[in-house]
Amino acid sequence: MAEPTRNATLTLDGNTYDLPVMSPTAGPDVLDIRKLYGEADVFTFDPGFTSTASCESAITFIDGDVGELLHRGYPIEQLAEKSSYLEVCYLLLYGELPTAAQLADFEARVTRHTMVHEQMHYFFRGFRRDAHPMATMVGVVGAMSAFYHDSTDINDPWQREVAAIRMIAKLPTIAAMAYKYSVGQPFVYPKNSLSYAGNFLHMCFAVPAEDYVVNPILAKAMDRIMMLHADHEQNASTSTVRLAGSSGANPFACIAAGIACLWGPAHGGANQACLEMLREIGTVDRIPEYIAKAKDKNSGFRLMGFGHRVYKNFDPRAKVMKQSADEVLGLLGIENNPTLQVAKELERIALEDDYFVSKKLYPNVDFYSGIILDAMGFPTSMFTPIFAISRTVGWISQWKEMIGEKNQKIGRPRQLYVGPPKRDYVDVRHR
Ligand code: CMC
C-alpha cells in the first residue's frame, strides 16, 4: 500500500479534517478519503468516477495527456513492435517479462487448455441460431463455472491460476464456436500446433470440407490486435470485473460480467459501431454531413472510434492500429479499400475541426481495428468478441491483483439520495 507523503486539509462547518495525500509511481497524487465519512459524516460525489481512484494497481498506467500506455512499465509501442500477445499476457499476469523457458512453459500451459468440455457443445445448441456472438459468450463464459468446478475456489491460489489459464486458453475457442454457431457451420476444434492467434483464425475460418492454411501475415496482425487490447487499467469492464469479484464471486462469473459490460457501444461495442458508421458514410464527400451531425447535440450521434475518457491526446494504440491497417491491407493488395479511405479522410477533417480540437477528441483504438478485422473476413458481430478474448487477460490480472490484496473489501459505493424523504404509506383507496 502506498504511504501518505503529506496531508491536505478539508474545512467544513468550521471543522478541519486531514486528508492524507498519496503519491503514485506515476500519475497525479491521490487524496485518501477512506476515513472521511467516519470523521466528517460526508460522502464525496463523483458519478462516472471521473476523479476517483477505485483501487491501487501495479499493472497498467495511462498518461492520457501525452497519450502514453505502459504495461508493468513497458510502453505499448515497444511491446507491439517486439513482443507477442502471450508474452504480454505473462507480463500482465506475473509482473515481469518471462525468460525463454518461462515463456515456453506458459505457452505450453495455455495451449494444453484450448479445448472446451465436450458437453459445452450441447450447451451452445440452446441459443437461437442468429444470436449475437457476444450474447452467446456472456452465457457460455458464465456457464464455465458449471463445467470447471475445480477452479472456482478463489481462496486457493492454485485454483485461481488454473482458472486464469483456462480462460485465456478457452476464450478464443468459445468465441470461434459462437461465430460458427451464428453462421450455421460445424465447430472446429483447436489445433495446438498453431500459434494462439493462428489457432483462433483457424477455428473461425476452417471448415471440414477444405484445408485451411493460416496466412502468417493475418496471424501476426491478429496477435497485434489482441496485444493492443490486452489491458487498459480501470475501464468500465475491468471495474465491473473487480466489483463482481469483490463479493467473492467465482472468476468465470466475474469475467462474464466484464464481457456483458464490454458489449456496450460506448466501450468495446464501439469497434462494430465504428465500421458500420464508416460504411454508412460510404464516400469521402459525405464526411462533412457526418461531422456536422456529430457536432449537433440534438442528433444523438457521435463519431464512433473518437474520444476517450482518459486520452486527451492520440490513443497510442490507434497509432499502431492505423499502421497495422496500412500494412495488412497493403499486403492483401486492397489498400484502396474505400472504408480505409473514408476513415483516413474523416480523421484528417476531424483533427482540423475546432469542435474536436477544443474537446481533445482523437481517434481511439476502435477507429482502425474494424477495418483490419473486416479485411481478415470477420463480420462486424465478431469485432467485440475479439476485444473480449484479448481483454480477458487484463480482467484476470486485475481480478487476481484484487483477490491477493490484504484487507480486500466488497465494493459498495454510496449515493447522493434525491428521492422523497420518509413518508407514511397511504392506503390504495385514498391515493
Ligand atoms: N463524437 C462527438 N462528440 C463527442 C464524442 C464523439 N465521439 N466523444 C465525446 N464527445 C463530446 C461530448 O458530446 C461532450 O461534449 P460537451 O462537453 O459539449 O457536452 C465532450 O465531448 C465530452 O464527452 P463525454 O461524453 O463527457 O466524455 P466521456 O469521457 O464521458 O466519454 C467516450 C468517453 C469514449 C464514451 C466518448 O468519447 C464516446 O462516446 N466516444 C464514441 C464511442 C467510442 O469510440 N468508444 C470507444 C472508447 S475506446 C475503447 C474502449 O475503451 O472501450
GROMACS .gro file of C-alpha atoms and ligand atoms in nm:
model
  483
    1MET     CA    1   0.000   0.000   0.000
    2ALA     CA    2   0.131   0.345  -0.094
    3GLU     CA    3   0.222   0.557   0.208
    4PRO     CA    4   0.095   0.915   0.259
    5THR     CA    5   0.351   1.181   0.167
    6ARG     CA    6   0.164   1.480   0.320
    7ASN     CA    7  -0.183   1.593   0.419
    8ALA     CA    8  -0.447   1.806   0.251
    9THR     CA    9  -0.694   1.984   0.477
   10LEU     CA   10  -1.067   2.000   0.430
   11THR     CA   11  -1.259   2.265   0.619
   12LEU     CA   12  -1.627   2.203   0.666
   13ASP     CA   13  -1.866   2.383   0.900
   14GLY     CA   14  -1.573   2.525   1.098
   15ASN     CA   15  -1.407   2.186   1.149
   16THR     CA   16  -1.088   2.079   0.973
   17TYR     CA   17  -1.007   1.727   0.858
   18ASP     CA   18  -0.672   1.594   0.740
   19LEU     CA   19  -0.681   1.400   0.415
   20PRO     CA   20  -0.360   1.200   0.356
   21VAL     CA   21  -0.210   1.256   0.011
   22MET     CA   22  -0.056   0.951  -0.156
   23SER     CA   23   0.198   0.976  -0.439
   24PRO     CA   24   0.184   0.707  -0.705
   25THR     CA   25   0.490   0.593  -0.905
   26ALA     CA   26   0.333   0.782  -1.199
   27GLY     CA   27   0.027   1.000  -1.244
   28PRO     CA   28  -0.144   1.258  -1.023
   29ASP     CA   29  -0.140   1.243  -0.643
   30VAL     CA   30  -0.439   1.082  -0.476
   31LEU     CA   31  -0.637   1.209  -0.177
   32ASP     CA   32  -0.717   0.931   0.069
   33ILE     CA   33  -1.078   0.989   0.174
   34ARG     CA   34  -1.142   0.650   0.333
   35LYS     CA   35  -1.195   0.794   0.682
   36LEU     CA   36  -1.389   1.098   0.563
   37TYR     CA   37  -1.739   0.964   0.626
   38GLY     CA   38  -1.646   0.828   0.969
   39GLU     CA   39  -1.486   1.155   1.077
   40ALA     CA   40  -1.682   1.428   0.894
   41ASP     CA   41  -2.010   1.248   0.816
   42VAL     CA   42  -1.998   1.341   0.444
   43PHE     CA   43  -1.965   1.140   0.126
   44THR     CA   44  -1.792   1.251  -0.194
   45PHE     CA   45  -1.989   1.272  -0.519
   46ASP     CA   46  -1.827   1.150  -0.841
   47PRO     CA   47  -2.066   0.983  -1.086
   48GLY     CA   48  -1.875   0.813  -1.365
   49PHE     CA   49  -1.565   0.807  -1.140
   50THR     CA   50  -1.406   1.097  -1.328
   51SER     CA   51  -1.186   1.189  -1.029
   52THR     CA   52  -1.187   0.873  -0.822
   53ALA     CA   53  -0.915   0.608  -0.793
   54SER     CA   54  -1.109   0.293  -0.712
   55CYS     CA   55  -0.809   0.078  -0.625
   56GLU     CA   56  -0.432   0.054  -0.603
   57SER     CA   57  -0.283  -0.125  -0.905
   58ALA     CA   58   0.064  -0.207  -1.038
   59ILE     CA   59  -0.043  -0.345  -1.376
   60THR     CA   60  -0.113  -0.071  -1.631
   61PHE     CA   61  -0.057   0.305  -1.640
   62ILE     CA   62  -0.207   0.555  -1.884
   63ASP     CA   63  -0.099   0.916  -1.919
   64GLY     CA   64  -0.394   1.049  -2.114
   65ASP     CA   65  -0.247   1.397  -2.163
   66VAL     CA   66   0.056   1.277  -2.354
   67GLY     CA   67  -0.106   0.962  -2.497
   68GLU     CA   68   0.108   0.703  -2.316
   69LEU     CA   69   0.018   0.346  -2.224
   70LEU     CA   70   0.251   0.130  -2.012
   71HIS     CA   71   0.208  -0.233  -1.911
   72ARG     CA   72   0.416  -0.303  -1.599
   73GLY     CA   73   0.620  -0.001  -1.710
   74TYR     CA   74   0.679  -0.109  -2.072
   75PRO     CA   75   0.543   0.125  -2.346
   76ILE     CA   76   0.278  -0.033  -2.569
   77GLU     CA   77   0.465   0.077  -2.884
   78GLN     CA   78   0.772  -0.128  -2.782
   79LEU     CA   79   0.560  -0.428  -2.691
   80ALA     CA   80   0.367  -0.405  -3.020
   81GLU     CA   81   0.692  -0.398  -3.216
   82LYS     CA   82   0.895  -0.657  -3.025
   83SER     CA   83   0.670  -0.879  -2.816
   84SER     CA   84   0.384  -1.125  -2.870
   85TYR     CA   85   0.036  -1.146  -2.723
   86LEU     CA   86   0.116  -1.443  -2.497
   87GLU     CA   87   0.433  -1.276  -2.373
   88VAL     CA   88   0.227  -0.968  -2.282
   89CYS     CA   89  -0.024  -1.198  -2.110
   90TYR     CA   90   0.260  -1.334  -1.897
   91LEU     CA   91   0.380  -0.981  -1.822
   92LEU     CA   92   0.035  -0.867  -1.713
   93LEU     CA   93  -0.034  -1.176  -1.504
   94TYR     CA   94   0.301  -1.219  -1.330
   95GLY     CA   95   0.455  -0.870  -1.338
   96GLU     CA   96   0.778  -0.930  -1.533
   97LEU     CA   97   0.872  -1.029  -1.886
   98PRO     CA   98   0.934  -1.406  -1.895
   99THR     CA   99   1.265  -1.578  -1.962
  100ALA     CA  100   1.266  -1.800  -2.272
  101ALA     CA  101   1.198  -2.107  -2.052
  102GLN     CA  102   0.915  -1.932  -1.863
  103LEU     CA  103   0.755  -1.822  -2.189
  104ALA     CA  104   0.777  -2.171  -2.339
  105ASP     CA  105   0.622  -2.318  -2.024
  106PHE     CA  106   0.343  -2.057  -2.022
  107GLU     CA  107   0.267  -2.110  -2.391
  108ALA     CA  108   0.253  -2.486  -2.335
  109ARG     CA  109   0.017  -2.445  -2.038
  110VAL     CA  110  -0.219  -2.219  -2.233
  111THR     CA  111  -0.204  -2.441  -2.541
  112ARG     CA  112  -0.295  -2.753  -2.343
  113HIS     CA  113  -0.617  -2.590  -2.221
  114THR     CA  114  -0.761  -2.476  -2.554
  115MET     CA  115  -1.030  -2.743  -2.581
  116VAL     CA  116  -1.360  -2.695  -2.400
  117HIS     CA  117  -1.551  -2.970  -2.223
  118GLU     CA  118  -1.737  -3.168  -2.490
  119GLN     CA  119  -2.065  -3.115  -2.305
  120MET     CA  120  -2.032  -2.743  -2.372
  121HIS     CA  121  -2.103  -2.816  -2.738
  122TYR     CA  122  -2.457  -2.914  -2.640
  123PHE     CA  123  -2.491  -2.607  -2.423
  124PHE     CA  124  -2.439  -2.388  -2.731
  125ARG     CA  125  -2.735  -2.551  -2.902
  126GLY     CA  126  -2.972  -2.383  -2.657
  127PHE     CA  127  -2.906  -2.043  -2.815
  128ARG     CA  128  -3.106  -1.908  -3.107
  129ARG     CA  129  -2.906  -1.970  -3.420
  130ASP     CA  130  -2.899  -1.597  -3.504
  131ALA     CA  131  -2.780  -1.492  -3.156
  132HIS     CA  132  -2.514  -1.220  -3.145
  133PRO     CA  133  -2.182  -1.391  -3.056
  134MET     CA  134  -2.144  -1.153  -2.757
  135ALA     CA  135  -2.478  -1.272  -2.616
  136THR     CA  136  -2.362  -1.631  -2.652
  137MET     CA  137  -2.026  -1.552  -2.494
  138VAL     CA  138  -2.177  -1.388  -2.186
  139GLY     CA  139  -2.383  -1.703  -2.130
  140VAL     CA  140  -2.115  -1.961  -2.210
  141VAL     CA  141  -1.834  -1.795  -2.013
  142GLY     CA  142  -2.068  -1.757  -1.714
  143ALA     CA  143  -2.153  -2.126  -1.752
  144MET     CA  144  -1.785  -2.224  -1.732
  145SER     CA  145  -1.828  -2.226  -1.354
  146ALA     CA  146  -2.075  -2.510  -1.405
  147PHE     CA  147  -1.822  -2.707  -1.612
  148TYR     CA  148  -1.500  -2.635  -1.421
  149HIS     CA  149  -1.590  -2.666  -1.051
  150ASP     CA  150  -1.232  -2.749  -0.965
  151SER     CA  151  -1.114  -2.394  -1.034
  152THR     CA  152  -1.380  -2.182  -0.864
  153ASP     CA  153  -1.238  -2.159  -0.510
  154ILE     CA  154  -1.099  -1.807  -0.506
  155ASN     CA  155  -0.911  -1.869  -0.181
  156ASP     CA  156  -0.693  -2.138  -0.336
  157PRO     CA  157  -0.403  -1.982  -0.534
  158TRP     CA  158  -0.366  -2.297  -0.746
  159GLN     CA  159  -0.733  -2.287  -0.848
  160ARG     CA  160  -0.703  -1.916  -0.928
  161GLU     CA  161  -0.408  -1.993  -1.152
  162VAL     CA  162  -0.587  -2.277  -1.331
  163ALA     CA  163  -0.896  -2.059  -1.384
  164ALA     CA  164  -0.675  -1.786  -1.533
  165ILE     CA  165  -0.504  -2.023  -1.776
  166ARG     CA  166  -0.835  -2.186  -1.866
  167MET     CA  167  -0.994  -1.856  -1.957
  168ILE     CA  168  -0.700  -1.726  -2.160
  169ALA     CA  169  -0.690  -2.059  -2.345
  170LYS     CA  170  -1.061  -2.121  -2.393
  171LEU     CA  171  -1.199  -1.774  -2.473
  172PRO     CA  172  -1.081  -1.796  -2.838
  173THR     CA  173  -1.240  -2.141  -2.867
  174ILE     CA  174  -1.568  -2.016  -2.719
  175ALA     CA  175  -1.572  -1.703  -2.939
  176ALA     CA  176  -1.499  -1.910  -3.250
  177MET     CA  177  -1.775  -2.155  -3.154
  178ALA     CA  178  -2.018  -1.864  -3.103
  179TYR     CA  179  -1.927  -1.744  -3.452
  180LYS     CA  180  -1.958  -2.086  -3.614
  181TYR     CA  181  -2.293  -2.137  -3.444
  182SER     CA  182  -2.419  -1.800  -3.570
  183VAL     CA  183  -2.332  -1.887  -3.932
  184GLY     CA  184  -2.455  -2.247  -3.916
  185GLN     CA  185  -2.115  -2.413  -3.962
  186PRO     CA  186  -1.972  -2.702  -3.757
  187PHE     CA  187  -1.745  -2.620  -3.466
  188VAL     CA  188  -1.374  -2.650  -3.545
  189TYR     CA  189  -1.158  -2.800  -3.269
  190PRO     CA  190  -0.843  -2.611  -3.167
  191LYS     CA  191  -0.520  -2.710  -3.338
  192ASN     CA  192  -0.237  -2.682  -3.089
  193SER     CA  193   0.041  -2.682  -3.348
  194LEU     CA  194  -0.071  -2.328  -3.441
  195SER     CA  195   0.006  -2.003  -3.262
  196TYR     CA  196  -0.256  -1.855  -3.028
  197ALA     CA  197  -0.376  -1.605  -3.291
  198GLY     CA  198  -0.334  -1.851  -3.581
  199ASN     CA  199  -0.538  -2.110  -3.396
  200PHE     CA  200  -0.818  -1.858  -3.346
  201LEU     CA  201  -0.825  -1.777  -3.720
  202HIS     CA  202  -0.828  -2.150  -3.792
  203MET     CA  203  -1.120  -2.216  -3.557
  204CYS     CA  204  -1.315  -1.930  -3.720
  205PHE     CA  205  -1.243  -1.990  -4.087
  206ALA     CA  206  -1.162  -2.361  -4.137
  207VAL     CA  207  -1.440  -2.595  -4.249
  208PRO     CA  208  -1.424  -2.975  -4.250
  209ALA     CA  209  -1.471  -2.985  -4.629
  210GLU     CA  210  -1.150  -2.800  -4.716
  211ASP     CA  211  -0.795  -2.748  -4.598
  212TYR     CA  212  -0.736  -2.410  -4.438
  213VAL     CA  213  -0.388  -2.264  -4.422
  214VAL     CA  214  -0.339  -1.979  -4.179
  215ASN     CA  215  -0.195  -1.671  -4.351
  216PRO     CA  216   0.107  -1.572  -4.135
  217ILE     CA  217   0.050  -1.202  -4.211
  218LEU     CA  218  -0.302  -1.223  -4.078
  219ALA     CA  219  -0.194  -1.429  -3.776
  220LYS     CA  220   0.065  -1.163  -3.689
  221ALA     CA  221  -0.191  -0.884  -3.735
  222MET     CA  222  -0.439  -1.071  -3.514
  223ASP     CA  223  -0.170  -1.120  -3.248
  224ARG     CA  224  -0.107  -0.745  -3.252
  225ILE     CA  225  -0.477  -0.658  -3.230
  226MET     CA  226  -0.503  -0.888  -2.929
  227MET     CA  227  -0.200  -0.728  -2.767
  228LEU     CA  228  -0.329  -0.373  -2.819
  229HIS     CA  229  -0.649  -0.467  -2.635
  230ALA     CA  230  -0.490  -0.673  -2.355
  231ASP     CA  231  -0.540  -0.431  -2.066
  232HIS     CA  232  -0.635  -0.069  -2.008
  233GLU     CA  233  -0.637  -0.016  -1.631
  234GLN     CA  234  -0.969   0.065  -1.458
  235ASN     CA  235  -1.202   0.098  -1.760
  236ALA     CA  236  -1.574   0.013  -1.730
  237SER     CA  237  -1.549  -0.363  -1.792
  238THR     CA  238  -1.241  -0.405  -1.572
  239SER     CA  239  -1.410  -0.213  -1.292
  240THR     CA  240  -1.711  -0.440  -1.343
  241VAL     CA  241  -1.491  -0.748  -1.306
  242ARG     CA  242  -1.334  -0.607  -0.990
  243LEU     CA  243  -1.670  -0.511  -0.841
  244ALA     CA  244  -1.820  -0.853  -0.918
  245GLY     CA  245  -1.508  -1.020  -0.779
  246SER     CA  246  -1.512  -0.810  -0.462
  247SER     CA  247  -1.815  -1.008  -0.341
  248GLY     CA  248  -1.618  -1.331  -0.369
  249ALA     CA  249  -1.792  -1.441  -0.692
  250ASN     CA  250  -1.608  -1.710  -0.887
  251PRO     CA  251  -1.369  -1.596  -1.164
  252PHE     CA  252  -1.582  -1.725  -1.454
  253ALA     CA  253  -1.884  -1.528  -1.328
  254CYS     CA  254  -1.666  -1.217  -1.295
  255ILE     CA  255  -1.530  -1.241  -1.648
  256ALA     CA  256  -1.884  -1.299  -1.783
  257ALA     CA  257  -1.984  -0.974  -1.608
  258GLY     CA  258  -1.690  -0.800  -1.777
  259ILE     CA  259  -1.797  -0.931  -2.118
  260ALA     CA  260  -2.152  -0.804  -2.061
  261CYS     CA  261  -2.019  -0.456  -1.979
  262LEU     CA  262  -1.775  -0.456  -2.270
  263TRP     CA  263  -2.058  -0.509  -2.518
  264GLY     CA  264  -2.190  -0.151  -2.480
  265PRO     CA  265  -2.132   0.084  -2.777
  266ALA     CA  266  -1.951   0.340  -2.558
  267HIS     CA  267  -1.695   0.069  -2.470
  268GLY     CA  268  -1.598  -0.246  -2.664
  269GLY     CA  269  -1.904  -0.233  -2.887
  270ALA     CA  270  -1.758   0.080  -3.050
  271ASN     CA  271  -1.545  -0.121  -3.295
  272GLN     CA  272  -1.857  -0.273  -3.452
  273ALA     CA  273  -2.040   0.062  -3.441
  274CYS     CA  274  -1.738   0.237  -3.596
  275LEU     CA  275  -1.710   0.014  -3.901
  276GLU     CA  276  -2.087   0.032  -3.950
  277MET     CA  277  -2.060   0.413  -3.935
  278LEU     CA  278  -1.771   0.423  -4.185
  279ARG     CA  279  -1.969   0.202  -4.424
  280GLU     CA  280  -2.276   0.418  -4.381
  281ILE     CA  281  -2.072   0.727  -4.469
  282GLY     CA  282  -1.953   0.530  -4.770
  283THR     CA  283  -1.773   0.803  -4.967
  284VAL     CA  284  -1.549   1.093  -4.863
  285ASP     CA  285  -1.791   1.355  -4.999
  286ARG     CA  286  -2.043   1.260  -4.728
  287ILE     CA  287  -1.797   1.316  -4.440
  288PRO     CA  288  -1.894   1.683  -4.374
  289GLU     CA  289  -2.256   1.575  -4.324
  290TYR     CA  290  -2.149   1.329  -4.052
  291ILE     CA  291  -1.908   1.572  -3.890
  292ALA     CA  292  -2.195   1.823  -3.865
  293LYS     CA  293  -2.420   1.554  -3.715
  294ALA     CA  294  -2.156   1.460  -3.456
  295LYS     CA  295  -2.130   1.827  -3.352
  296ASP     CA  296  -2.505   1.866  -3.321
  297LYS     CA  297  -2.601   1.774  -2.962
  298ASN     CA  298  -2.962   1.712  -3.066
  299SER     CA  299  -2.871   1.447  -3.321
  300GLY     CA  300  -2.770   1.192  -3.056
  301PHE     CA  301  -2.493   1.088  -3.295
  302ARG     CA  302  -2.125   1.058  -3.201
  303LEU     CA  303  -1.828   0.982  -3.416
  304MET     CA  304  -1.761   0.622  -3.323
  305GLY     CA  305  -1.395   0.542  -3.261
  306PHE     CA  306  -1.336   0.901  -3.149
  307GLY     CA  307  -1.287   1.035  -2.798
  308HIS     CA  308  -1.180   0.869  -2.477
  309ARG     CA  309  -1.234   0.925  -2.106
  310VAL     CA  310  -0.863   0.918  -2.031
  311TYR     CA  311  -0.682   1.007  -2.355
  312LYS     CA  312  -0.691   1.378  -2.431
  313ASN     CA  313  -0.431   1.318  -2.699
  314PHE     CA  314  -0.378   1.039  -2.953
  315ASP     CA  315  -0.460   0.695  -2.818
  316PRO     CA  316  -0.119   0.528  -2.872
  317ARG     CA  317  -0.300   0.207  -2.966
  318ALA     CA  318  -0.477   0.389  -3.250
  319LYS     CA  319  -0.142   0.493  -3.399
  320VAL     CA  320  -0.018   0.132  -3.404
  321MET     CA  321  -0.355   0.014  -3.534
  322LYS     CA  322  -0.350   0.264  -3.820
  323GLN     CA  323  -0.003   0.145  -3.920
  324SER     CA  324  -0.125  -0.215  -3.899
  325ALA     CA  325  -0.427  -0.136  -4.117
  326ASP     CA  326  -0.196   0.008  -4.383
  327GLU     CA  327   0.035  -0.295  -4.364
  328VAL     CA  328  -0.237  -0.562  -4.370
  329LEU     CA  329  -0.444  -0.405  -4.647
  330GLY     CA  330  -0.125  -0.336  -4.846
  331LEU     CA  331  -0.007  -0.696  -4.811
  332LEU     CA  332  -0.352  -0.822  -4.910
  333GLY     CA  333  -0.345  -0.587  -5.209
  334ILE     CA  334  -0.659  -0.399  -5.102
  335GLU     CA  335  -0.501  -0.070  -4.994
  336ASN     CA  336  -0.763   0.119  -5.194
  337ASN     CA  337  -1.033  -0.017  -4.967
  338PRO     CA  338  -1.299   0.260  -4.965
  339THR     CA  339  -1.365   0.224  -4.591
  340LEU     CA  340  -0.998   0.288  -4.514
  341GLN     CA  341  -1.007   0.594  -4.741
  342VAL     CA  342  -1.316   0.726  -4.560
  343ALA     CA  343  -1.154   0.659  -4.219
  344LYS     CA  344  -0.834   0.846  -4.307
  345GLU     CA  345  -1.016   1.142  -4.451
  346LEU     CA  346  -1.260   1.153  -4.159
  347GLU     CA  347  -0.967   1.152  -3.917
  348ARG     CA  348  -0.794   1.430  -4.110
  349ILE     CA  349  -1.103   1.651  -4.121
  350ALA     CA  350  -1.198   1.591  -3.757
  351LEU     CA  351  -0.847   1.668  -3.633
  352GLU     CA  352  -0.865   2.008  -3.804
  353ASP     CA  353  -1.215   2.087  -3.680
  354ASP     CA  354  -1.240   2.323  -3.385
  355TYR     CA  355  -1.512   2.112  -3.212
  356PHE     CA  356  -1.289   1.803  -3.195
  357VAL     CA  357  -0.970   2.000  -3.130
  358SER     CA  358  -1.118   2.202  -2.843
  359LYS     CA  359  -1.270   1.892  -2.679
  360LYS     CA  360  -0.947   1.698  -2.734
  361LEU     CA  361  -1.122   1.421  -2.924
  362TYR     CA  362  -0.876   1.193  -3.105
  363PRO     CA  363  -0.914   0.855  -3.276
  364ASN     CA  364  -0.919   0.569  -3.024
  365VAL     CA  365  -0.821   0.203  -3.059
  366ASP     CA  366  -1.151   0.117  -3.226
  367PHE     CA  367  -1.116   0.358  -3.514
  368TYR     CA  368  -0.895   0.137  -3.731
  369SER     CA  369  -0.932  -0.210  -3.575
  370GLY     CA  370  -1.260  -0.285  -3.755
  371ILE     CA  371  -1.103  -0.216  -4.094
  372ILE     CA  372  -0.835  -0.478  -4.030
  373LEU     CA  373  -1.082  -0.733  -3.893
  374ASP     CA  374  -1.311  -0.673  -4.191
  375ALA     CA  375  -1.018  -0.729  -4.431
  376MET     CA  376  -0.947  -1.057  -4.250
  377GLY     CA  377  -1.302  -1.172  -4.326
  378PHE     CA  378  -1.469  -1.121  -3.988
  379PRO     CA  379  -1.830  -0.996  -3.979
  380THR     CA  380  -1.883  -0.687  -3.760
  381SER     CA  381  -2.059  -0.900  -3.497
  382MET     CA  382  -1.724  -1.068  -3.421
  383PHE     CA  383  -1.534  -0.746  -3.352
  384THR     CA  384  -1.640  -0.712  -2.989
  385PRO     CA  385  -1.591  -1.086  -2.914
  386ILE     CA  386  -1.230  -1.044  -3.037
  387PHE     CA  387  -1.191  -0.749  -2.799
  388ALA     CA  388  -1.331  -0.975  -2.522
  389ILE     CA  389  -1.081  -1.254  -2.596
  390SER     CA  390  -0.795  -1.004  -2.588
  391ARG     CA  391  -0.908  -0.823  -2.271
  392THR     CA  392  -0.962  -1.147  -2.076
  393VAL     CA  393  -0.600  -1.144  -1.959
  394GLY     CA  394  -0.634  -0.786  -1.835
  395TRP     CA  395  -0.954  -0.867  -1.648
  396ILE     CA  396  -0.798  -1.174  -1.488
  397SER     CA  397  -0.477  -0.994  -1.395
  398GLN     CA  398  -0.675  -0.715  -1.228
  399TRP     CA  399  -0.904  -0.967  -1.056
  400LYS     CA  400  -0.605  -1.168  -0.926
  401GLU     CA  401  -0.441  -0.849  -0.803
  402MET     CA  402  -0.756  -0.757  -0.612
  403ILE     CA  403  -0.807  -1.103  -0.460
  404GLY     CA  404  -0.443  -1.104  -0.347
  405GLU     CA  405  -0.482  -0.777  -0.154
  406LYS     CA  406  -0.472  -0.781   0.225
  407ASN     CA  407  -0.794  -0.644   0.377
  408GLN     CA  408  -0.976  -0.668   0.044
  409LYS     CA  409  -1.331  -0.534   0.087
  410ILE     CA  410  -1.655  -0.571  -0.106
  411GLY     CA  411  -1.705  -0.274  -0.341
  412ARG     CA  412  -2.000  -0.073  -0.218
  413PRO     CA  413  -2.035   0.287  -0.340
  414ARG     CA  414  -2.260   0.534  -0.157
  415GLN     CA  415  -2.506   0.775  -0.318
  416LEU     CA  416  -2.647   1.127  -0.313
  417TYR     CA  417  -3.011   1.044  -0.242
  418VAL     CA  418  -3.257   1.280  -0.413
  419GLY     CA  419  -3.579   1.077  -0.374
  420PRO     CA  420  -3.869   1.154  -0.140
  421PRO     CA  421  -3.788   1.183   0.232
  422LYS     CA  422  -3.951   0.940   0.474
  423ARG     CA  423  -4.333   0.941   0.443
  424ASP     CA  424  -4.623   0.725   0.557
  425TYR     CA  425  -4.789   0.458   0.344
  426VAL     CA  426  -5.129   0.564   0.203
  427ASP     CA  427  -5.395   0.302   0.151
  428VAL     CA  428  -5.486   0.244  -0.215
  429ARG     CA  429  -5.843   0.376  -0.158
  430HIS     CA  430  -5.710   0.716  -0.050
  431ARG     CA  431  -5.449   0.783  -0.325
  432CMC     N1  432  -1.828   1.247  -3.114
  432CMC     C1  433  -1.877   1.371  -3.088
  432CMC     N2  434  -1.867   1.432  -2.970
  432CMC     C2  435  -1.806   1.366  -2.870
  432CMC     C3  436  -1.754   1.237  -2.889
  432CMC     C4  437  -1.765   1.177  -3.016
  432CMC     N3  438  -1.718   1.055  -3.039
  432CMC     N4  439  -1.699   1.194  -2.772
  432CMC     C5  440  -1.716   1.292  -2.685
  432CMC     N5  441  -1.782   1.396  -2.742
  432CMC     C6  442  -1.814   1.525  -2.680
  432CMC     C7  443  -1.936   1.513  -2.586
  432CMC     O1  444  -2.056   1.541  -2.653
  432CMC     C8  445  -1.902   1.614  -2.479
  432CMC     O2  446  -1.934   1.740  -2.527
  432CMC     P1  447  -1.982   1.856  -2.424
  432CMC     O3  448  -1.868   1.877  -2.330
  432CMC     O4  449  -2.010   1.974  -2.512
  432CMC     O5  450  -2.104   1.803  -2.356
  432CMC     C9  451  -1.750   1.607  -2.468
  432CMC     O6  452  -1.704   1.560  -2.596
  432CMC    C10  453  -1.700   1.511  -2.360
  432CMC     O7  454  -1.765   1.387  -2.379
  432CMC     P2  455  -1.810   1.292  -2.258
  432CMC     O8  456  -1.918   1.200  -2.305
  432CMC     O9  457  -1.838   1.373  -2.136
  432CMC    O10  458  -1.675   1.214  -2.236
  432CMC     P3  459  -1.660   1.074  -2.165
  432CMC    O11  460  -1.522   1.070  -2.112
  432CMC    O12  461  -1.771   1.051  -2.067
  432CMC    O13  462  -1.681   0.970  -2.285
  432CMC    C11  463  -1.641   0.816  -2.460
  432CMC    C12  464  -1.577   0.900  -2.347
  432CMC    C13  465  -1.536   0.719  -2.516
  432CMC    C14  466  -1.759   0.732  -2.405
  432CMC    C15  467  -1.692   0.913  -2.571
  432CMC    O14  468  -1.582   0.987  -2.625
  432CMC    C16  469  -1.766   0.841  -2.683
  432CMC    O15  470  -1.886   0.816  -2.670
  432CMC     N6  471  -1.694   0.802  -2.796
  432CMC    C17  472  -1.754   0.726  -2.902
  432CMC    C18  473  -1.757   0.579  -2.863
  432CMC    C19  474  -1.620   0.515  -2.870
  432CMC    O16  475  -1.547   0.529  -2.967
  432CMC     N7  476  -1.587   0.434  -2.763
  432CMC    C20  477  -1.464   0.358  -2.758
  432CMC    C21  478  -1.372   0.404  -2.648
  432CMC     S1  479  -1.207   0.331  -2.666
  432CMC    C22  480  -1.229   0.162  -2.646
  432CMC    C23  481  -1.274   0.124  -2.510
  432CMC    O17  482  -1.211   0.163  -2.410
  432CMC    O18  483  -1.371   0.051  -2.499
   0.00000   0.00000   0.00000
